Coordinates of C-alpha atoms in Angstrom, one line a residue:
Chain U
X1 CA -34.4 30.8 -12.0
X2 CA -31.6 29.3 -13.9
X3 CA -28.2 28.1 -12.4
X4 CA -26.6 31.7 -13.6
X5 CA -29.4 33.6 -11.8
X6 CA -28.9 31.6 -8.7
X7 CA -25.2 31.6 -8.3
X8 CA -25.3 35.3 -8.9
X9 CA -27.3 35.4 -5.9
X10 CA -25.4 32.8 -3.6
X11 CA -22.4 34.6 -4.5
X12 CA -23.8 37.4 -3.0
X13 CA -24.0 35.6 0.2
X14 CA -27.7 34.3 -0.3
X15 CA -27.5 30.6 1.1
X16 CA -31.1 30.0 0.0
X17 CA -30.5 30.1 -3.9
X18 CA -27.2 28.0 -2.7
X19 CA -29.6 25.5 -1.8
X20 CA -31.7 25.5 -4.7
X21 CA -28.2 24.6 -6.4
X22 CA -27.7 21.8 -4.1
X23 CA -31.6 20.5 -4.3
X24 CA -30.7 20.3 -8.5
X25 CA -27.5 18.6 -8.4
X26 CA -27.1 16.8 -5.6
X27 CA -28.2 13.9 -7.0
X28 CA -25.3 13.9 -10.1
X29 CA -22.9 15.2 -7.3
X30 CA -23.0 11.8 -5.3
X31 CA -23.0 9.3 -7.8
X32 CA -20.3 10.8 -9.2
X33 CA -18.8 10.7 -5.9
X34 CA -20.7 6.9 -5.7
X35 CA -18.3 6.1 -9.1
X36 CA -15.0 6.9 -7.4
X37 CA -15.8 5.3 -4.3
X38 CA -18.9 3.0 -4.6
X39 CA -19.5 2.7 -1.0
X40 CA -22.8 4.9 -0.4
X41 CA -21.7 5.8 3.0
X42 CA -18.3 7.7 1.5
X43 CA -20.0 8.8 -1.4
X44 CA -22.4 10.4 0.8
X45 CA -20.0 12.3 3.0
X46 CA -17.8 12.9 -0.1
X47 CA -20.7 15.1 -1.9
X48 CA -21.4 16.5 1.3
X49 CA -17.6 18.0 1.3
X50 CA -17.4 19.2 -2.3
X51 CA -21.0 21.0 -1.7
X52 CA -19.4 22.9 1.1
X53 CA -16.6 23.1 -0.4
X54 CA -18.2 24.9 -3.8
X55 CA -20.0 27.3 -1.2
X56 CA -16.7 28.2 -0.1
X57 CA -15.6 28.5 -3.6
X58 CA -17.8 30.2 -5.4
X59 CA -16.0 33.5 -5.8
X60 CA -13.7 32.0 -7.6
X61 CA -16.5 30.2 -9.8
X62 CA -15.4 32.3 -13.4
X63 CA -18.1 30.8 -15.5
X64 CA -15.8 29.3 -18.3
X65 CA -18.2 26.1 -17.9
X66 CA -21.5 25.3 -16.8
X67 CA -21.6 25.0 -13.0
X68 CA -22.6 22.3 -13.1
X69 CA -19.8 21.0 -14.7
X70 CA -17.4 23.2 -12.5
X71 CA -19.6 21.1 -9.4
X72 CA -19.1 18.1 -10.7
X73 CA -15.0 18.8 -11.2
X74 CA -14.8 19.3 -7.3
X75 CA -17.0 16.5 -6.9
X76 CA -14.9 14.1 -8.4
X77 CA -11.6 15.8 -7.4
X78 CA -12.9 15.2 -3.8
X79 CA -14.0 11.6 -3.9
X80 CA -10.5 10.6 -5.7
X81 CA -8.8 12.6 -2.8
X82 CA -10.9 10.9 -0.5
X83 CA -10.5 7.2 -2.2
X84 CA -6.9 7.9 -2.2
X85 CA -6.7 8.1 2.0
X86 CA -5.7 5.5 4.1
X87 CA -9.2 5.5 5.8
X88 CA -11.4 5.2 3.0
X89 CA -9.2 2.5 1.1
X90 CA -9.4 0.5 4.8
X91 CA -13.8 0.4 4.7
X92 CA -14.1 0.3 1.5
X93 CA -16.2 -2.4 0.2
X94 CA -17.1 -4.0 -3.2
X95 CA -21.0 -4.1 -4.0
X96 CA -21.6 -7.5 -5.3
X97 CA -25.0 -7.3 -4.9
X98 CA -25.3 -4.4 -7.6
X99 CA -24.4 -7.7 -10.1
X100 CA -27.5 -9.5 -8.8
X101 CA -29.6 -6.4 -9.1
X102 CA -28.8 -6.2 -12.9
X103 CA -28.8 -10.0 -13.0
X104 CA -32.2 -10.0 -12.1
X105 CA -33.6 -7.8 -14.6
X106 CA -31.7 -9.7 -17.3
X107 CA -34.3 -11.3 -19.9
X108 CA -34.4 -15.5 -19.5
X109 CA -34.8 -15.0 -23.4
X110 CA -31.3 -13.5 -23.4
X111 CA -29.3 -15.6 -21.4
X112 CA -29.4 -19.2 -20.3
X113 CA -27.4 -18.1 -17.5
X114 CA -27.8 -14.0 -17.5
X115 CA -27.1 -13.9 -13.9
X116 CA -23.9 -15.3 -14.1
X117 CA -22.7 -13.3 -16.8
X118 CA -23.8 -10.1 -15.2
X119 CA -22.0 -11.5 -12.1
X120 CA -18.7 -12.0 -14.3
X121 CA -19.2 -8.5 -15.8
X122 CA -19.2 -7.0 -12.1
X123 CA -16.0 -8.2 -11.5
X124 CA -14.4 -7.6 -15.1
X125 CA -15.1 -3.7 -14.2
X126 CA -13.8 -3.9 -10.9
X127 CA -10.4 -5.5 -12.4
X128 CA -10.3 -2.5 -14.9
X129 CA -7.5 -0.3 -14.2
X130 CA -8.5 3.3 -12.1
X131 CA -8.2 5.5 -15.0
X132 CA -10.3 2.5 -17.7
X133 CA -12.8 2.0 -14.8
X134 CA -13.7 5.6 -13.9
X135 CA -14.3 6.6 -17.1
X136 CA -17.0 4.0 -18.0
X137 CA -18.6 4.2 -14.5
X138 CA -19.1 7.9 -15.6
X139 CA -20.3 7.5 -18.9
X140 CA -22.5 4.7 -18.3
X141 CA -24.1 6.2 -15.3
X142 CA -25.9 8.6 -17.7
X143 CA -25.8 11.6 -15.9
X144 CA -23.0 13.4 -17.1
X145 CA -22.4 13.7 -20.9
X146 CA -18.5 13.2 -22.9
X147 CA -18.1 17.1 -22.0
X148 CA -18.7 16.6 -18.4
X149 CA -16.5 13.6 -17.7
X150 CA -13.8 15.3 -20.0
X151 CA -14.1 18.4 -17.5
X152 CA -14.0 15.6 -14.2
X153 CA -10.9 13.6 -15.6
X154 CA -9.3 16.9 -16.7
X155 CA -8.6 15.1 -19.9
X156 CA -9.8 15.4 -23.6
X157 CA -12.9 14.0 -24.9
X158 CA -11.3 12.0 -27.5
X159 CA -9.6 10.4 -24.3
X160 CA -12.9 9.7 -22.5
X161 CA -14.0 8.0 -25.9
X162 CA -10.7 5.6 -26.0
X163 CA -11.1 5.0 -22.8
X164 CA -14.4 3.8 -23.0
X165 CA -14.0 1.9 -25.7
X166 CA -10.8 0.2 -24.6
X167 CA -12.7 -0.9 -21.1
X168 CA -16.0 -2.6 -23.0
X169 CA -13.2 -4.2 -25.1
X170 CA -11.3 -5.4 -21.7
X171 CA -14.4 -6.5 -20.1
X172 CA -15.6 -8.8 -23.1
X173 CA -12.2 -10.0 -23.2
X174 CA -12.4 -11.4 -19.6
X175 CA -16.1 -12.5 -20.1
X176 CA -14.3 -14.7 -23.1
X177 CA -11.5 -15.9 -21.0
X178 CA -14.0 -16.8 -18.4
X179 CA -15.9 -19.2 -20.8
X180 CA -18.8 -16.8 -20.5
X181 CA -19.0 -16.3 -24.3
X182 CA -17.8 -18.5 -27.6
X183 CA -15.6 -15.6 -28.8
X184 CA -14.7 -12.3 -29.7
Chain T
X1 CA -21.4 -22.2 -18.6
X2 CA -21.0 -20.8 -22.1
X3 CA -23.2 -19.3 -23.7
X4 CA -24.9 -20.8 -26.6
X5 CA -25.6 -18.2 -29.6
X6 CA -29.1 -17.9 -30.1
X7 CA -31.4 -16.8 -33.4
X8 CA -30.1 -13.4 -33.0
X9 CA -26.5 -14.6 -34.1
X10 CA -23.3 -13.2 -33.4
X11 CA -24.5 -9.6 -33.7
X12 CA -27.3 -9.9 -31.4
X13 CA -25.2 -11.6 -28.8
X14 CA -22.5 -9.0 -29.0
X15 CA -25.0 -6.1 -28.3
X16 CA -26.4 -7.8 -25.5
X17 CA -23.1 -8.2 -24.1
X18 CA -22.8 -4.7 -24.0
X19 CA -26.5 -4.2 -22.6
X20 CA -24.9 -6.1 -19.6
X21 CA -22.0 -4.6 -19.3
X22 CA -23.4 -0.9 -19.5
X23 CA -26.3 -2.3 -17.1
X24 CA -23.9 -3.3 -14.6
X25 CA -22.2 -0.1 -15.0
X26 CA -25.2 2.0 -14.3
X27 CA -26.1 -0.3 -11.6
X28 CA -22.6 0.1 -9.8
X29 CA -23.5 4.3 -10.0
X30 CA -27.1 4.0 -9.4
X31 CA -28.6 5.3 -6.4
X32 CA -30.3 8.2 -4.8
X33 CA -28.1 10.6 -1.9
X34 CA -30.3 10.3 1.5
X35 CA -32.6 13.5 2.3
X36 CA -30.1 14.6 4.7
X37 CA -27.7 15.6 2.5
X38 CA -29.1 18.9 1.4
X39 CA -29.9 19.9 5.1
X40 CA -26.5 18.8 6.6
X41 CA -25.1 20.8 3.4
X42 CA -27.5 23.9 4.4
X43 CA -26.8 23.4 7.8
X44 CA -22.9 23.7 7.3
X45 CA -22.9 26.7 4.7
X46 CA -25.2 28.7 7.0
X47 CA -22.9 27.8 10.5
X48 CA -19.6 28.5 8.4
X49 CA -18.2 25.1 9.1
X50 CA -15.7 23.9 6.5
X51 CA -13.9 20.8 7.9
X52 CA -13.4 18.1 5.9
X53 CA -15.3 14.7 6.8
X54 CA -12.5 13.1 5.3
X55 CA -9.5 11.9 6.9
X56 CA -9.4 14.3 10.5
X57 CA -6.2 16.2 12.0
X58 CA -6.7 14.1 14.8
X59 CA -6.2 10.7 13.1
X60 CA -2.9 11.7 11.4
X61 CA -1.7 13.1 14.9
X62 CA -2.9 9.7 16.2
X63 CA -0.7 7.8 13.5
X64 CA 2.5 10.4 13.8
X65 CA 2.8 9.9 17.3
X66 CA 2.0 5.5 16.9
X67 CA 5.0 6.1 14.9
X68 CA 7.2 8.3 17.5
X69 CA 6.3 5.8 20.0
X70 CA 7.0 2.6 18.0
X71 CA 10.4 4.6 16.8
X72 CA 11.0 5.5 20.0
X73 CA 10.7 1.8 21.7
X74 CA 12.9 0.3 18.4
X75 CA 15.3 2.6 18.9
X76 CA 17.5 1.3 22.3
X77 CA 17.8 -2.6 20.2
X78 CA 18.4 -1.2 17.0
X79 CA 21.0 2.3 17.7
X80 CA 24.7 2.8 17.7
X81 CA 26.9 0.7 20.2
X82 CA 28.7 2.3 23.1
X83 CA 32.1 0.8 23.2
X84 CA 34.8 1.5 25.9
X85 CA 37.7 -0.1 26.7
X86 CA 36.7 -3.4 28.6
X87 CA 33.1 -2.6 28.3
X88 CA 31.0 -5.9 28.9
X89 CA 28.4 -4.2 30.3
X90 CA 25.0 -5.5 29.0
X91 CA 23.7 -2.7 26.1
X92 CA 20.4 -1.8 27.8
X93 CA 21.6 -2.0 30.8
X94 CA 24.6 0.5 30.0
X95 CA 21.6 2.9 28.3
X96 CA 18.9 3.1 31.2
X97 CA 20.0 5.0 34.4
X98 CA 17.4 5.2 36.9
X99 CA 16.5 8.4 38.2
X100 CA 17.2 8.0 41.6
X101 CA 20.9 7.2 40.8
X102 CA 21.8 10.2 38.9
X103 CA 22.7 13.3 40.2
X104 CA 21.6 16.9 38.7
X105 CA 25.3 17.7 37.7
X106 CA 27.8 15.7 36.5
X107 CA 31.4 17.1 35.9
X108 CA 31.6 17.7 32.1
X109 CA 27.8 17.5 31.2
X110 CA 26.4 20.0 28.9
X111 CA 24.3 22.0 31.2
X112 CA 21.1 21.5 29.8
X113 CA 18.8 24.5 29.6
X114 CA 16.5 26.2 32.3
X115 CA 13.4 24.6 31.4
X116 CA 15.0 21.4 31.0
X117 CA 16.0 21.3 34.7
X118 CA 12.2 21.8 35.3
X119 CA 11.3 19.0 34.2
X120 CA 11.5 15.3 36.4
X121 CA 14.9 13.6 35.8
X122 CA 13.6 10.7 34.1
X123 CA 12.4 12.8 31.4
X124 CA 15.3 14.7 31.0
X125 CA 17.7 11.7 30.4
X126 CA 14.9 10.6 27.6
X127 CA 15.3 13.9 26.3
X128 CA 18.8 14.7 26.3
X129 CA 19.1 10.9 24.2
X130 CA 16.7 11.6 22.3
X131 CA 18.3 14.8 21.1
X132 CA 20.9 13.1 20.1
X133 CA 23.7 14.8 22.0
X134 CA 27.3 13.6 21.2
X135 CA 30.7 14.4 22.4
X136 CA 33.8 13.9 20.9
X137 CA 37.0 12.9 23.4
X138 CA 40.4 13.3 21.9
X139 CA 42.8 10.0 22.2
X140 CA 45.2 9.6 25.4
X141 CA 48.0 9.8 23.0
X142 CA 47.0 13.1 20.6
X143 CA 46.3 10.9 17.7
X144 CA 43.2 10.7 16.0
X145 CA 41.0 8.1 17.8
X146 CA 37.8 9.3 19.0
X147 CA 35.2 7.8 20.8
X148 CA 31.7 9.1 20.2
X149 CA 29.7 9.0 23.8
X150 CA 26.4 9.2 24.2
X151 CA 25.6 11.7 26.8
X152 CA 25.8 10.5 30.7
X153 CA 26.3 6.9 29.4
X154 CA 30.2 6.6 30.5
X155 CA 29.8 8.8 33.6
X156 CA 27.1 6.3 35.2
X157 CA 29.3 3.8 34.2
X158 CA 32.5 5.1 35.6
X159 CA 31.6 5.2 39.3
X160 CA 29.8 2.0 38.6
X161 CA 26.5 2.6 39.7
X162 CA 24.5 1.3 36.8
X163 CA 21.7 -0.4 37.8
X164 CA 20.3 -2.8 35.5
X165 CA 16.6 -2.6 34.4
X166 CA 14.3 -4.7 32.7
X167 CA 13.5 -3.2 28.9
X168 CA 10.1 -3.4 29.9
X169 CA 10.0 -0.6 31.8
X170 CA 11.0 1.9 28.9
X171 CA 7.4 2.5 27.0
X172 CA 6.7 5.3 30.2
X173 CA 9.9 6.4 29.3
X174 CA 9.5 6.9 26.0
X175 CA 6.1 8.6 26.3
X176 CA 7.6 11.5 28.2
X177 CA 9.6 12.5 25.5
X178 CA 6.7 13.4 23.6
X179 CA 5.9 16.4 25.9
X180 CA 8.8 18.9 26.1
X181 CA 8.9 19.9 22.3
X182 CA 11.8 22.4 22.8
X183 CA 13.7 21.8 25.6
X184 CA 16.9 20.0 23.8
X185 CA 17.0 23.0 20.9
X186 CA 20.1 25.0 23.1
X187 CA 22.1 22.1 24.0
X188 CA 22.8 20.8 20.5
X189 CA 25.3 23.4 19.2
X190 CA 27.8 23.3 22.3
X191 CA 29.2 19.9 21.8
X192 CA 29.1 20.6 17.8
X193 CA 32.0 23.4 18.1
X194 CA 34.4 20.6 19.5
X195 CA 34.1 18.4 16.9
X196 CA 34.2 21.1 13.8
X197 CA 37.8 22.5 15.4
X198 CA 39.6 18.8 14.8
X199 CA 38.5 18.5 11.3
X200 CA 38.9 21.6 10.1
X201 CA 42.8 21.4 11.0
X202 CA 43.6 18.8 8.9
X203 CA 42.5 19.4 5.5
X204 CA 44.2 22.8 5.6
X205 CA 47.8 21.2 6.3
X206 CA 47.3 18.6 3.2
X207 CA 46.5 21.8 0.8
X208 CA 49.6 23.8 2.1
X209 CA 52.3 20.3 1.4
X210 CA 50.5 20.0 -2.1
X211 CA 51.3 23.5 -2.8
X212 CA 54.9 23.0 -1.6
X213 CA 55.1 19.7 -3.4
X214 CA 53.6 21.7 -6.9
X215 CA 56.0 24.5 -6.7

C-alpha cells in the first residue's frame, strides 16, 4: 500500500496502517529529531511525541505535500520546541565521539593527521550558528532532500542552498584558522 | 599539525575537506531509533494518551512555586519601610506578630472574609500581607501627609506587645500562603475607596481656579 492508501485508512481510525506509517519513517523522524538535538535519548522521546502527535493530527493532514514531508515538519517543529526548554538545554550533551567515529574511517592516504582534522571539523559545526548548523546537519544526513528541509525550516530552497554553502565555507574557515589546512 | 598538500594538489585536498566535513555531518545524524519506539508509539495511539514527554505540568508548577517561595522569603528584607513617628523598632521584628499575641479583632481592621477567619491565625496575617492591604490615615492637622500602614503592623505596635522573632522562623510562614488562593480577593477594595475620595478632590478645585483665572 502506498503512504496515501494508508493514511486514508488511519484517518479512518485504523491504528494498524498508522503503524505501517510509523514502521516506514520512523527512522527519518528521529534523526531528524537526532539533528536538532543530538542526544539519542531526546531524539528518541522527541519522535516519539511528534508520532503521536501526527496521529492526533491527521485530520487535519490536507495532502498539499507528501506526508512524509508533512511528518517530518512536526518532527522538527517538536525537537526545536523541545531543544528550546529549560530541561533539555540542562542534559544536553555534545557527542565527541561521533568525530572519532568518522576519524577512524578517514584514509591514512588522505590525512597525515585525519583524525585530528575530523576532530576540528566536529567542533567547527557545533560553533555554527542554529539556523547555519541545522540546515547542514539536514542535508548532509541524506535522508531528506532540498524539498524536505525547505518544508522543516519553513524556508525557501534557495535559502537551504545559501545556507549550506555558507556553513562548509564557515567550517573550512575555522579548519584554516586552526592550522588544520595551508589556506583557503 | 598542518596539513601538507599531497599529489592530488589543491583541488584534491579541498574535496577531501569537504568529504570530512559532510562525514562528520552524517556521523553527528547517524543512528538507528531503538525497537521500542514503534511499540511505545502504537501503544499510546491505541490508549489515547497524548501528553507530551517533554517538559511536564508538574515541573513548571515545581519551578512557579520555587519562585513564590523564594519571592516570598526576599520579600520582608527587601519591601517598603514602616515609618512612624519615633519608630526604632527593629524592621522584622515590627513585621512578624506571633499568633498567640494577636487577637481575632482589632478596632479598625478590615474584617477579613468568612473563609479567611477559617483559617489558623498565622496564616491569615501571611495572607492579609501578602495581599497587600494598605490604609491611608489622614494627617492630625487636615493637611495632606499620609502614612501608608501595612495592615496590623501599628496596632501590635501600639499596645506594645511586639514580640521579636528570629527571621528564621518565616519559610513555615511563607508556605502557608500558598494554600488559601482566594481568601484576600474581598478585602482589597474596602481600603481602596478611602484613598480614591482624597485625590479625586483636588484636581477638580485646580480646573475650576484655571477657569476663573482664563475668564
Amino acid at each position: 500500500m502506498t503512504d496515501d492508501e494508508l493514511v486514508r485508512c488511519a484517518r479512518a481510525g485504523d491504528v494498524t496502517a498508522f503503524d505501517q506509517l510509523v514502521g516506514r519513517h520512523q527512522a527519518a523522524v528521529y534523526r531528524a529529531a537526532l539533528a536538532a538535538l543530538r542526544s539519542p535519548e531526546d531524539a528518541e522521546e522527541a519522535a516519539q511525541d511528534a508520532l503521536v502527535r501526527a496521529w492526533t493530527k491527521l485530520a487535519s493532514f490536507r495532502g498539499d505535500a507528501s506526508f512524509r514531508t508533512w511528518l517530518l515538519s512536526i518532527a522538527w517543529n517538536r525537537a526545536i520546541s523541545r531543544r528550546r526548554s529549560v530541561m533539555a538545554w540542562w542534559s544536553r550533551r555534545v557527542p565527541i565521539e561521533a568525530a572519532d567515529r568518522v576519524a577512524a574511517g578517514v584514509s591514512p592516504h588522505q590525512f597525515l593527521q585525519g583524525g585530528e582534522l575530523a576532530h576540528h571539523a566536529a567542533r567547527a559545526i557545533e560553533a555554527l550558528s542554529p539556523k547555519l548548523r541545522d540546515t547542514l546537519l539536514l542535508v548532509q544526513a541524506g535522508d531528506y532532500g532540498y524539498d524536505d528541509v525547505a518544508a522543516m525550516l519553513k524556508v525557501p530552497v534557495g535559502t537551504v542552498k545559501w545556507r549550506v554553502s555558507e556553513a562548509r565555507r564557515q567550517v573550512r574557515r575555522r579548519l584554516v584558522d586552526l592550522g588544520c589546512l595551508n589556506g583557503d | 599539525m598542518a596539513i601538507e598538500e599531497r599529489s592530488g594538489g589543491l583541488d584534491h585536498l579541498e574535496s577531501v575537506i569537504e568529504g570530512v566535513i559532510g562525514g562528520v555531518a552524517r556521523e553527528m545524524t547517524s543512528g538507528e531509533p531503538s525497537g521500542a519506539l514503534r511499540a511505545t508509539v502504537l501503544r499510546r495511539v491505541s490508549s489515547g494518551d497524548r501528553r507530551g514527554t517533554g517538559v511536564r505540568p508538574w515541573t513548571i508548577a515545581a519551578v512557579a512555586v520555587a519562585g513564590l517561595v523564594i519571592a516570598v522569603l526576599i520579600w520582608p528584607a527587601a519591601g517598603p519601610a514602616v515609618v512612624g513617628p519615633g519608630d526604632t523598632h527593629d524592621r522584622h521584628a515590627a513585621r512578624v506578630v506571633p499568633p498567640a499575641a494577636r487577637p481575632s479583632t482589632i478596632p479598625g481592621e478590615i474584617e477579613p472574609p468568612v473563609a479567611a477567619r477559617d483559617v489558623p491565625p498565622g496564616q491569615r496575617i501571611a495572607a492579609n500581607r501578602n495581599a497587600g492591604v494598605r490604609r491611608v490615615l489622614a494627617g492630625g492637622d487636615g493637611g495632606t501627609a499620609r502614612q501608608v500602614l501595612a495592615d496590623g503592623v501599628s496596632d501590635d505596635r501600639d499596645r506594645g506587645d511586639t514580640v521579636r522573632i528570629a527571621p528564621l522562623e518565616m519559610p513555615p510562614i511563607a508556605v502557608a500562603l500558598l494554600q488559601p488562593s482566594a481568601v484576600d480577593i474581598e478585602a482589597v477594595p474596602a481600603p481602596a475607596t478611602v484613598v480614591i475620595g482624597e485625590i479625586e478632590v483636588a484636581p477638580l478645585r485646580l480646573g475650576e481656579t484655571q477657569d476663573r483665572l482664563v475668564e
